[in-house]
């Protein structure tokens, strides 16, 4: 049974009211026809499932380091994978099915999550040059310095694998790493380099967008956002573009271990995360999946792998 294999769950439900949205607040901008059924299904949680259960507040984490400011999420902000019915769940059993530090409900497809082998395969400058073996893949993207290399190394438990992507000539490439000979992690160029020449910025914009729109084996983009600093417009723009183009997206909030409040009005990770969610809600029909992570404490590592596993196994079946 799948639930027995899961790493850790938060076990209690908070009694306090949560913030919640009415469905009329969702506004899908500029919709275009879906590329494939699988891509579309993973973009959005099933509304019928959501409608059958009373909204309840849920804690994001039970861990003590977040006790001072727990984040709560309401039922309509959960990511419920396709073929996952929560209508029969009471609040306690539903809570137990949510991945710790995330809004993601586990499905029957969450299995085979471990990474036992990771190999660098190739660096491509065009979508057409990417591996053609049809294996499913997940693309990691985010502002430079967001912690992408650290996360990649933490996911595969290798200290220096992501250094490959940082070698001269490869920072602006689509870098493929094959995992367990079954799927790919793809490291995309970091964006937002203040010093990058204009032409270089334009070019990566063109080829990463082409990759997002035309890579048929791309199961989901993992957009990394630094939760330790205030929301950046460039990250909002990126999320907005993905939403408007119906590219399935999971948000990975990085550096969640950085909890010291700065004197000049700096906010805690969960406050920055909430603000980011509020600002992007208009770009998506329903809330995209999100996970809190830290490459220092390995928070979120197992959760990301389980989420990738359930997306991947569903994708392979359809
Ligand atoms: P990249 O440019 O996105 O690949 O970012 P790196 O992985 O190279 O990380 C940029 C900086 O952030 C480095 O100094 C890392 O040590 C630091 N960093 C990365 N992840 C974390 C994290 O989860 N927590 C903390 N506190 N620092 C991190």
mmCIF file of C-alpha atoms and ligand atoms in Angstrom:
data_model
loop_
_atom_site.group_PDB
_atom_site.id
_atom_site.type_symbol
_atom_site.label_atom_id
_atom_site.label_comp_id
_atom_site.label_asym_id
_atom_site.label_seq_id
_atom_site.Cartn_x
_atom_site.Cartn_y
_atom_site.Cartn_z
ATOM 1 C CA UNK A 1 0.000 0.000 0.000
ATOM 2 C CA UNK A 2 1.438 3.314 -1.069
ATOM 3 C CA UNK A 3 0.874 5.290 2.115
ATOM 4 C CA UNK A 4 3.132 2.930 4.064
ATOM 5 C CA UNK A 5 6.110 3.902 1.905
ATOM 6 C CA UNK A 6 5.836 7.606 2.495
ATOM 7 C CA UNK A 7 8.574 9.347 4.444
ATOM 8 C CA UNK A 8 6.929 11.695 6.931
ATOM 9 C CA UNK A 9 3.549 13.291 7.314
ATOM 10 C CA UNK A 10 2.159 16.107 9.323
ATOM 11 C CA UNK A 11 -0.440 14.538 11.498
ATOM 12 C CA UNK A 12 -2.671 17.173 12.957
ATOM 13 C CA UNK A 13 -5.138 19.684 11.628
ATOM 14 C CA UNK A 14 -5.101 23.214 12.931
ATOM 15 C CA UNK A 15 -8.298 24.532 14.415
ATOM 16 C CA UNK A 16 -7.703 28.085 13.206
ATOM 17 C CA UNK A 17 -9.475 29.344 10.099
ATOM 18 C CA UNK A 18 -7.430 29.370 6.934
ATOM 19 C CA UNK A 19 -7.291 31.776 4.071
ATOM 20 C CA UNK A 20 -9.364 30.463 1.213
ATOM 21 C CA UNK A 21 -10.359 31.466 -2.278
ATOM 22 C CA UNK A 22 -13.632 31.202 -4.058
ATOM 23 C CA UNK A 23 -13.512 29.580 -7.467
ATOM 24 C CA UNK A 24 -14.617 32.849 -9.047
ATOM 25 C CA UNK A 25 -11.197 34.258 -8.165
ATOM 26 C CA UNK A 26 -9.511 31.870 -10.531
ATOM 27 C CA UNK A 27 -8.925 33.374 -13.882
ATOM 28 C CA UNK A 28 -7.171 31.513 -16.628
ATOM 29 C CA UNK A 29 -5.439 33.982 -18.878
ATOM 30 C CA UNK A 30 -5.118 33.465 -22.583
ATOM 31 C CA UNK A 31 -5.910 29.751 -22.675
ATOM 32 C CA UNK A 32 -4.724 27.720 -25.613
ATOM 33 C CA UNK A 33 -5.614 24.169 -26.607
ATOM 34 C CA UNK A 34 -3.786 21.506 -24.570
ATOM 35 C CA UNK A 35 -0.748 19.896 -26.156
ATOM 36 C CA UNK A 36 -1.510 16.457 -24.770
ATOM 37 C CA UNK A 37 -4.021 15.110 -22.320
ATOM 38 C CA UNK A 38 -1.339 14.166 -19.784
ATOM 39 C CA UNK A 39 0.197 17.626 -19.734
ATOM 40 C CA UNK A 40 -3.158 19.250 -19.175
ATOM 41 C CA UNK A 41 -4.255 16.880 -16.452
ATOM 42 C CA UNK A 42 -1.185 17.596 -14.433
ATOM 43 C CA UNK A 43 -1.612 21.304 -14.703
ATOM 44 C CA UNK A 44 -4.752 21.335 -12.666
ATOM 45 C CA UNK A 45 -6.293 19.514 -9.769
ATOM 46 C CA UNK A 46 -9.695 17.980 -10.265
ATOM 47 C CA UNK A 47 -12.389 20.453 -9.317
ATOM 48 C CA UNK A 48 -15.036 17.805 -8.737
ATOM 49 C CA UNK A 49 -12.943 16.224 -6.016
ATOM 50 C CA UNK A 50 -12.442 19.536 -4.311
ATOM 51 C CA UNK A 51 -16.086 20.422 -4.329
ATOM 52 C CA UNK A 52 -17.146 17.330 -2.402
ATOM 53 C CA UNK A 53 -15.194 18.011 0.804
ATOM 54 C CA UNK A 54 -15.708 20.800 3.310
ATOM 55 C CA UNK A 55 -12.811 23.275 3.347
ATOM 56 C CA UNK A 56 -10.442 22.632 6.243
ATOM 57 C CA UNK A 57 -7.274 24.380 7.273
ATOM 58 C CA UNK A 58 -4.169 22.252 7.011
ATOM 59 C CA UNK A 59 -0.732 22.785 8.479
ATOM 60 C CA UNK A 60 2.133 22.835 6.064
ATOM 61 C CA UNK A 61 4.524 21.274 8.502
ATOM 62 C CA UNK A 62 4.660 19.847 11.990
ATOM 63 C CA UNK A 63 8.379 20.423 12.349
ATOM 64 C CA UNK A 64 9.454 22.498 15.308
ATOM 65 C CA UNK A 65 11.428 25.047 13.295
ATOM 66 C CA UNK A 66 8.212 26.288 11.736
ATOM 67 C CA UNK A 67 6.138 26.199 14.892
ATOM 68 C CA UNK A 68 6.316 29.930 15.440
ATOM 69 C CA UNK A 69 4.558 30.743 12.200
ATOM 70 C CA UNK A 70 2.714 27.768 10.730
ATOM 71 C CA UNK A 71 1.352 28.193 7.245
ATOM 72 C CA UNK A 72 -2.148 26.952 6.709
ATOM 73 C CA UNK A 73 -3.702 25.949 3.444
ATOM 74 C CA UNK A 74 -7.313 25.439 2.600
ATOM 75 C CA UNK A 75 -8.725 22.527 0.691
ATOM 76 C CA UNK A 76 -9.164 24.414 -2.553
ATOM 77 C CA UNK A 77 -5.449 25.187 -2.533
ATOM 78 C CA UNK A 78 -4.363 21.567 -2.483
ATOM 79 C CA UNK A 79 -2.905 19.898 -5.546
ATOM 80 C CA UNK A 80 -4.931 16.745 -6.062
ATOM 81 C CA UNK A 81 -3.432 14.561 -8.786
ATOM 82 C CA UNK A 82 -5.723 13.042 -11.405
ATOM 83 C CA UNK A 83 -7.347 9.718 -10.544
ATOM 84 C CA UNK A 84 -7.169 10.706 -6.882
ATOM 85 C CA UNK A 85 -10.421 10.859 -4.982
ATOM 86 C CA UNK A 86 -10.405 12.596 -1.619
ATOM 87 C CA UNK A 87 -14.166 12.845 -1.264
ATOM 88 C CA UNK A 88 -14.342 9.900 1.151
ATOM 89 C CA UNK A 89 -11.459 11.103 3.342
ATOM 90 C CA UNK A 90 -12.092 12.564 6.756
ATOM 91 C CA UNK A 91 -9.843 15.521 7.637
ATOM 92 C CA UNK A 92 -7.315 13.363 9.504
ATOM 93 C CA UNK A 93 -6.831 10.859 6.711
ATOM 94 C CA UNK A 94 -6.675 13.602 4.101
ATOM 95 C CA UNK A 95 -4.044 15.414 6.150
ATOM 96 C CA UNK A 96 -2.027 12.216 6.317
ATOM 97 C CA UNK A 97 -2.007 12.050 2.531
ATOM 98 C CA UNK A 98 -0.428 15.465 2.065
ATOM 99 C CA UNK A 99 3.321 15.593 1.565
ATOM 100 C CA UNK A 100 5.034 17.451 4.383
ATOM 101 C CA UNK A 101 5.812 21.084 3.651
ATOM 102 C CA UNK A 102 3.711 21.124 0.517
ATOM 103 C CA UNK A 103 0.145 21.310 -0.824
ATOM 104 C CA UNK A 104 0.473 17.981 -2.639
ATOM 105 C CA UNK A 105 -1.861 15.069 -2.055
ATOM 106 C CA UNK A 106 -0.341 11.671 -2.746
ATOM 107 C CA UNK A 107 -1.860 9.395 -5.323
ATOM 108 C CA UNK A 108 -1.593 5.690 -6.016
ATOM 109 C CA UNK A 109 1.183 6.538 -8.495
ATOM 110 C CA UNK A 110 3.652 7.636 -5.786
ATOM 111 C CA UNK A 111 6.149 4.769 -5.921
ATOM 112 C CA UNK A 112 9.725 4.051 -7.102
ATOM 113 C CA UNK A 113 10.902 7.424 -5.870
ATOM 114 C CA UNK A 114 14.478 6.539 -4.899
ATOM 115 C CA UNK A 115 17.457 7.681 -6.913
ATOM 116 C CA UNK A 116 20.016 4.872 -7.193
ATOM 117 C CA UNK A 117 21.918 6.066 -10.224
ATOM 118 C CA UNK A 118 22.523 9.466 -11.806
ATOM 119 C CA UNK A 119 24.581 10.116 -14.914
ATOM 120 C CA UNK A 120 25.312 13.237 -16.875
ATOM 121 C CA UNK A 121 24.239 12.558 -20.470
ATOM 122 C CA UNK A 122 24.598 15.645 -22.616
ATOM 123 C CA UNK A 123 24.265 19.400 -23.033
ATOM 124 C CA UNK A 124 22.073 20.693 -25.859
ATOM 125 C CA UNK A 125 21.519 24.138 -27.285
ATOM 126 C CA UNK A 126 18.329 23.238 -29.141
ATOM 127 C CA UNK A 127 15.258 21.202 -28.221
ATOM 128 C CA UNK A 128 15.835 18.976 -31.261
ATOM 129 C CA UNK A 129 19.273 18.019 -29.924
ATOM 130 C CA UNK A 130 17.928 16.706 -26.608
ATOM 131 C CA UNK A 131 17.886 12.921 -25.966
ATOM 132 C CA UNK A 132 15.400 11.161 -28.201
ATOM 133 C CA UNK A 133 14.744 7.990 -26.194
ATOM 134 C CA UNK A 134 11.298 9.142 -25.037
ATOM 135 C CA UNK A 135 11.992 8.920 -21.288
ATOM 136 C CA UNK A 136 9.973 11.341 -19.123
ATOM 137 C CA UNK A 137 11.770 14.394 -17.743
ATOM 138 C CA UNK A 138 11.563 17.230 -15.227
ATOM 139 C CA UNK A 139 13.200 20.580 -15.873
ATOM 140 C CA UNK A 140 14.702 22.662 -13.061
ATOM 141 C CA UNK A 141 14.735 26.396 -13.680
ATOM 142 C CA UNK A 142 15.152 29.505 -11.543
ATOM 143 C CA UNK A 143 17.007 32.752 -11.053
ATOM 144 C CA UNK A 144 20.758 32.422 -10.870
ATOM 145 C CA UNK A 145 21.831 31.831 -7.265
ATOM 146 C CA UNK A 146 18.418 30.435 -6.300
ATOM 147 C CA UNK A 147 20.058 27.152 -5.219
ATOM 148 C CA UNK A 148 19.419 25.060 -8.333
ATOM 149 C CA UNK A 149 22.776 23.253 -8.365
ATOM 150 C CA UNK A 150 22.556 22.583 -4.637
ATOM 151 C CA UNK A 151 19.074 21.126 -5.059
ATOM 152 C CA UNK A 152 20.090 18.968 -7.988
ATOM 153 C CA UNK A 153 23.024 17.571 -6.009
ATOM 154 C CA UNK A 154 20.790 16.969 -3.000
ATOM 155 C CA UNK A 155 18.179 15.133 -5.115
ATOM 156 C CA UNK A 156 20.740 12.730 -6.539
ATOM 157 C CA UNK A 157 22.831 12.653 -3.325
ATOM 158 C CA UNK A 158 25.970 13.546 -5.223
ATOM 159 C CA UNK A 159 28.084 16.474 -4.081
ATOM 160 C CA UNK A 160 29.245 17.653 -7.449
ATOM 161 C CA UNK A 161 27.034 16.266 -10.191
ATOM 162 C CA UNK A 162 25.522 19.663 -10.955
ATOM 163 C CA UNK A 163 28.977 21.150 -11.388
ATOM 164 C CA UNK A 164 28.815 19.659 -14.844
ATOM 165 C CA UNK A 165 26.189 22.249 -15.739
ATOM 166 C CA UNK A 166 28.424 25.015 -14.397
ATOM 167 C CA UNK A 167 31.397 24.205 -16.597
ATOM 168 C CA UNK A 168 32.278 26.837 -19.171
ATOM 169 C CA UNK A 169 30.051 26.548 -22.206
ATOM 170 C CA UNK A 170 27.347 24.585 -20.409
ATOM 171 C CA UNK A 171 25.702 27.225 -18.242
ATOM 172 C CA UNK A 172 23.567 28.310 -21.187
ATOM 173 C CA UNK A 173 22.644 24.775 -22.258
ATOM 174 C CA UNK A 174 19.872 22.273 -21.634
ATOM 175 C CA UNK A 175 21.760 19.748 -19.476
ATOM 176 C CA UNK A 176 20.336 16.228 -19.224
ATOM 177 C CA UNK A 177 21.021 13.878 -16.290
ATOM 178 C CA UNK A 178 19.616 10.349 -16.576
ATOM 179 C CA UNK A 179 18.231 8.891 -13.351
ATOM 180 C CA UNK A 180 18.035 5.111 -12.781
ATOM 181 C CA UNK A 181 18.135 4.739 -16.582
ATOM 182 C CA UNK A 182 14.408 5.570 -16.450
ATOM 183 C CA UNK A 183 13.922 9.318 -16.430
ATOM 184 C CA UNK A 184 15.745 12.645 -16.726
ATOM 185 C CA UNK A 185 16.425 15.614 -14.535
ATOM 186 C CA UNK A 186 17.104 18.584 -16.777
ATOM 187 C CA UNK A 187 19.109 21.592 -15.628
ATOM 188 C CA UNK A 188 18.161 24.731 -17.551
ATOM 189 C CA UNK A 189 20.097 28.020 -17.606
ATOM 190 C CA UNK A 190 19.496 30.295 -14.619
ATOM 191 C CA UNK A 191 17.748 33.539 -15.512
ATOM 192 C CA UNK A 192 18.080 37.058 -14.157
ATOM 193 C CA UNK A 193 21.846 37.426 -14.443
ATOM 194 C CA UNK A 194 22.249 41.184 -14.107
ATOM 195 C CA UNK A 195 25.533 41.108 -15.973
ATOM 196 C CA UNK A 196 24.634 38.764 -18.838
ATOM 197 C CA UNK A 197 24.837 40.409 -22.248
ATOM 198 C CA UNK A 198 21.509 41.342 -23.781
ATOM 199 C CA UNK A 199 21.914 38.975 -26.761
ATOM 200 C CA UNK A 200 22.617 36.045 -24.433
ATOM 201 C CA UNK A 201 19.479 36.762 -22.399
ATOM 202 C CA UNK A 202 17.395 36.961 -25.573
ATOM 203 C CA UNK A 203 18.820 33.712 -26.841
ATOM 204 C CA UNK A 204 18.161 31.634 -23.752
ATOM 205 C CA UNK A 205 14.706 33.124 -23.569
ATOM 206 C CA UNK A 206 14.056 31.867 -27.052
ATOM 207 C CA UNK A 207 15.445 28.396 -26.624
ATOM 208 C CA UNK A 208 14.081 27.682 -23.146
ATOM 209 C CA UNK A 209 10.636 28.817 -24.250
ATOM 210 C CA UNK A 210 10.926 26.608 -27.305
ATOM 211 C CA UNK A 211 11.940 23.721 -25.041
ATOM 212 C CA UNK A 212 8.952 24.300 -22.703
ATOM 213 C CA UNK A 213 6.489 24.428 -25.563
ATOM 214 C CA UNK A 214 7.818 21.639 -27.761
ATOM 215 C CA UNK A 215 9.491 19.031 -25.582
ATOM 216 C CA UNK A 216 6.853 16.300 -25.634
ATOM 217 C CA UNK A 217 8.504 14.260 -22.834
ATOM 218 C CA UNK A 218 8.539 17.171 -20.381
ATOM 219 C CA UNK A 219 6.278 16.084 -17.520
ATOM 220 C CA UNK A 220 6.609 19.228 -15.397
ATOM 221 C CA UNK A 221 8.776 22.306 -14.993
ATOM 222 C CA UNK A 222 10.096 22.786 -11.464
ATOM 223 C CA UNK A 223 10.321 26.530 -10.957
ATOM 224 C CA UNK A 224 12.709 27.347 -8.105
ATOM 225 C CA UNK A 225 11.933 30.441 -6.058
ATOM 226 C CA UNK A 226 14.096 31.706 -3.178
ATOM 227 C CA UNK A 227 11.812 31.801 -0.132
ATOM 228 C CA UNK A 228 14.336 33.667 1.996
ATOM 229 C CA UNK A 229 13.975 36.955 0.116
ATOM 230 C CA UNK A 230 11.011 39.128 -0.917
ATOM 231 C CA UNK A 231 9.087 38.167 -4.042
ATOM 232 C CA UNK A 232 10.874 39.145 -7.262
ATOM 233 C CA UNK A 233 8.998 40.378 -10.315
ATOM 234 C CA UNK A 234 11.093 38.235 -12.645
ATOM 235 C CA UNK A 235 9.935 35.059 -10.850
ATOM 236 C CA UNK A 236 6.312 36.202 -11.078
ATOM 237 C CA UNK A 237 6.791 36.856 -14.800
ATOM 238 C CA UNK A 238 8.203 33.387 -15.281
ATOM 239 C CA UNK A 239 5.331 31.724 -13.403
ATOM 240 C CA UNK A 240 2.865 33.833 -15.356
ATOM 241 C CA UNK A 241 4.357 32.811 -18.690
ATOM 242 C CA UNK A 242 4.225 29.121 -17.753
ATOM 243 C CA UNK A 243 0.629 29.472 -16.562
ATOM 244 C CA UNK A 244 -0.531 31.295 -19.658
ATOM 245 C CA UNK A 245 1.097 28.710 -21.874
ATOM 246 C CA UNK A 246 -0.325 25.797 -19.878
ATOM 247 C CA UNK A 247 3.089 24.377 -19.165
ATOM 248 C CA UNK A 248 2.709 22.135 -16.085
ATOM 249 C CA UNK A 249 4.617 23.675 -13.206
ATOM 250 C CA UNK A 250 5.626 22.783 -9.670
ATOM 251 C CA UNK A 251 7.000 25.563 -7.479
ATOM 252 C CA UNK A 252 10.031 24.680 -5.406
ATOM 253 C CA UNK A 253 10.660 27.179 -2.631
ATOM 254 C CA UNK A 254 14.365 27.079 -1.767
ATOM 255 C CA UNK A 255 16.440 28.152 1.258
ATOM 256 C CA UNK A 256 13.583 27.580 3.711
ATOM 257 C CA UNK A 257 16.170 27.073 6.457
ATOM 258 C CA UNK A 258 16.986 30.799 6.394
ATOM 259 C CA UNK A 259 14.581 31.839 9.083
ATOM 260 C CA UNK A 260 16.137 34.916 10.663
ATOM 261 C CA UNK A 261 13.904 37.932 10.198
ATOM 262 C CA UNK A 262 15.908 40.800 8.791
ATOM 263 C CA UNK A 263 15.743 44.163 10.499
ATOM 264 C CA UNK A 264 14.601 46.058 7.421
ATOM 265 C CA UNK A 265 11.174 44.420 7.309
ATOM 266 C CA UNK A 266 12.416 41.135 5.823
ATOM 267 C CA UNK A 267 9.931 38.315 6.025
ATOM 268 C CA UNK A 268 10.110 34.661 6.961
ATOM 269 C CA UNK A 269 10.037 32.002 4.215
ATOM 270 C CA UNK A 270 6.398 31.078 4.811
ATOM 271 C CA UNK A 271 5.365 34.738 4.552
ATOM 272 C CA UNK A 272 7.243 35.143 1.259
ATOM 273 C CA UNK A 273 5.712 31.894 0.014
ATOM 274 C CA UNK A 274 2.185 33.015 0.883
ATOM 275 C CA UNK A 275 2.774 36.339 -0.874
ATOM 276 C CA UNK A 276 4.080 34.583 -3.970
ATOM 277 C CA UNK A 277 1.038 32.278 -4.057
ATOM 278 C CA UNK A 278 -1.339 35.200 -3.699
ATOM 279 C CA UNK A 279 0.345 37.076 -6.525
ATOM 280 C CA UNK A 280 0.280 34.184 -8.992
ATOM 281 C CA UNK A 281 -3.188 32.831 -8.291
ATOM 282 C CA UNK A 282 -4.643 34.680 -11.249
ATOM 283 C CA UNK A 283 -2.353 32.875 -13.683
ATOM 284 C CA UNK A 284 -3.708 29.404 -12.941
ATOM 285 C CA UNK A 285 -7.115 27.816 -12.967
ATOM 286 C CA UNK A 286 -6.287 25.934 -9.785
ATOM 287 C CA UNK A 287 -3.329 26.092 -7.462
ATOM 288 C CA UNK A 288 -0.174 24.479 -8.841
ATOM 289 C CA UNK A 289 1.757 22.061 -6.627
ATOM 290 C CA UNK A 290 4.440 23.570 -4.381
ATOM 291 C CA UNK A 291 7.037 22.253 -1.942
ATOM 292 C CA UNK A 292 9.259 23.929 0.672
ATOM 293 C CA UNK A 293 12.903 22.853 0.516
ATOM 294 C CA UNK A 294 16.363 23.407 1.918
ATOM 295 C CA UNK A 295 19.541 21.956 0.540
ATOM 296 C CA UNK A 296 21.178 22.594 3.915
ATOM 297 C CA UNK A 297 18.771 20.437 5.926
ATOM 298 C CA UNK A 298 17.510 18.343 2.995
ATOM 299 C CA UNK A 299 13.972 19.495 3.799
ATOM 300 C CA UNK A 300 11.678 18.611 0.902
ATOM 301 C CA UNK A 301 14.101 16.241 -0.809
ATOM 302 C CA UNK A 302 12.060 13.045 -0.344
ATOM 303 C CA UNK A 303 8.878 14.966 -1.005
ATOM 304 C CA UNK A 304 10.113 16.251 -4.367
ATOM 305 C CA UNK A 305 11.154 12.746 -5.388
ATOM 306 C CA UNK A 306 7.771 11.303 -4.416
ATOM 307 C CA UNK A 307 5.971 14.056 -6.281
ATOM 308 C CA UNK A 308 8.133 13.455 -9.352
ATOM 309 C CA UNK A 309 7.429 9.729 -9.047
ATOM 310 C CA UNK A 310 3.687 10.168 -9.025
ATOM 311 C CA UNK A 311 3.726 12.593 -11.945
ATOM 312 C CA UNK A 312 6.047 10.311 -13.893
ATOM 313 C CA UNK A 313 4.170 7.071 -13.247
ATOM 314 C CA UNK A 314 0.895 8.679 -14.214
ATOM 315 C CA UNK A 315 2.477 10.143 -17.360
ATOM 316 C CA UNK A 316 3.847 6.722 -18.342
ATOM 317 C CA UNK A 317 0.389 5.168 -18.039
ATOM 318 C CA UNK A 318 -1.339 7.713 -20.249
HETATM 319 P P1 LIG B 1 22.462 28.240 -8.521
HETATM 320 O O1 LIG B 1 23.199 29.398 -9.080
HETATM 321 O O2 LIG B 1 20.982 28.405 -8.638
HETATM 322 O O3 LIG B 1 22.921 26.902 -9.049
HETATM 323 O O4 LIG B 1 22.730 28.251 -6.943
HETATM 324 P P2 LIG B 1 23.739 27.408 -6.043
HETATM 325 O O5 LIG B 1 23.224 26.023 -5.795
HETATM 326 O O6 LIG B 1 25.115 27.519 -6.579
HETATM 327 O O7 LIG B 1 23.600 28.206 -4.660
HETATM 328 C C1 LIG B 1 23.830 29.599 -4.578
HETATM 329 C C2 LIG B 1 24.186 29.957 -3.142
HETATM 330 O O8 LIG B 1 23.099 29.703 -2.264
HETATM 331 C C3 LIG B 1 25.370 29.145 -2.593
HETATM 332 O O9 LIG B 1 26.120 29.988 -1.762
HETATM 333 C C4 LIG B 1 24.698 28.053 -1.781
HETATM 334 O O10 LIG B 1 25.505 27.577 -0.737
HETATM 335 C C5 LIG B 1 23.467 28.777 -1.239
HETATM 336 N N1 LIG B 1 22.335 27.854 -1.047
HETATM 337 C C6 LIG B 1 21.820 27.011 -1.958
HETATM 338 N N2 LIG B 1 20.778 26.325 -1.439
HETATM 339 C C7 LIG B 1 20.637 26.745 -0.170
HETATM 340 C C8 LIG B 1 19.722 26.403 0.897
HETATM 341 O O11 LIG B 1 18.818 25.573 0.776
HETATM 342 N N3 LIG B 1 19.884 27.072 2.076
HETATM 343 C C9 LIG B 1 20.861 28.010 2.268
HETATM 344 N N4 LIG B 1 20.936 28.593 3.451
HETATM 345 N N5 LIG B 1 21.731 28.354 1.288
HETATM 346 C C10 LIG B 1 21.631 27.727 0.100
#
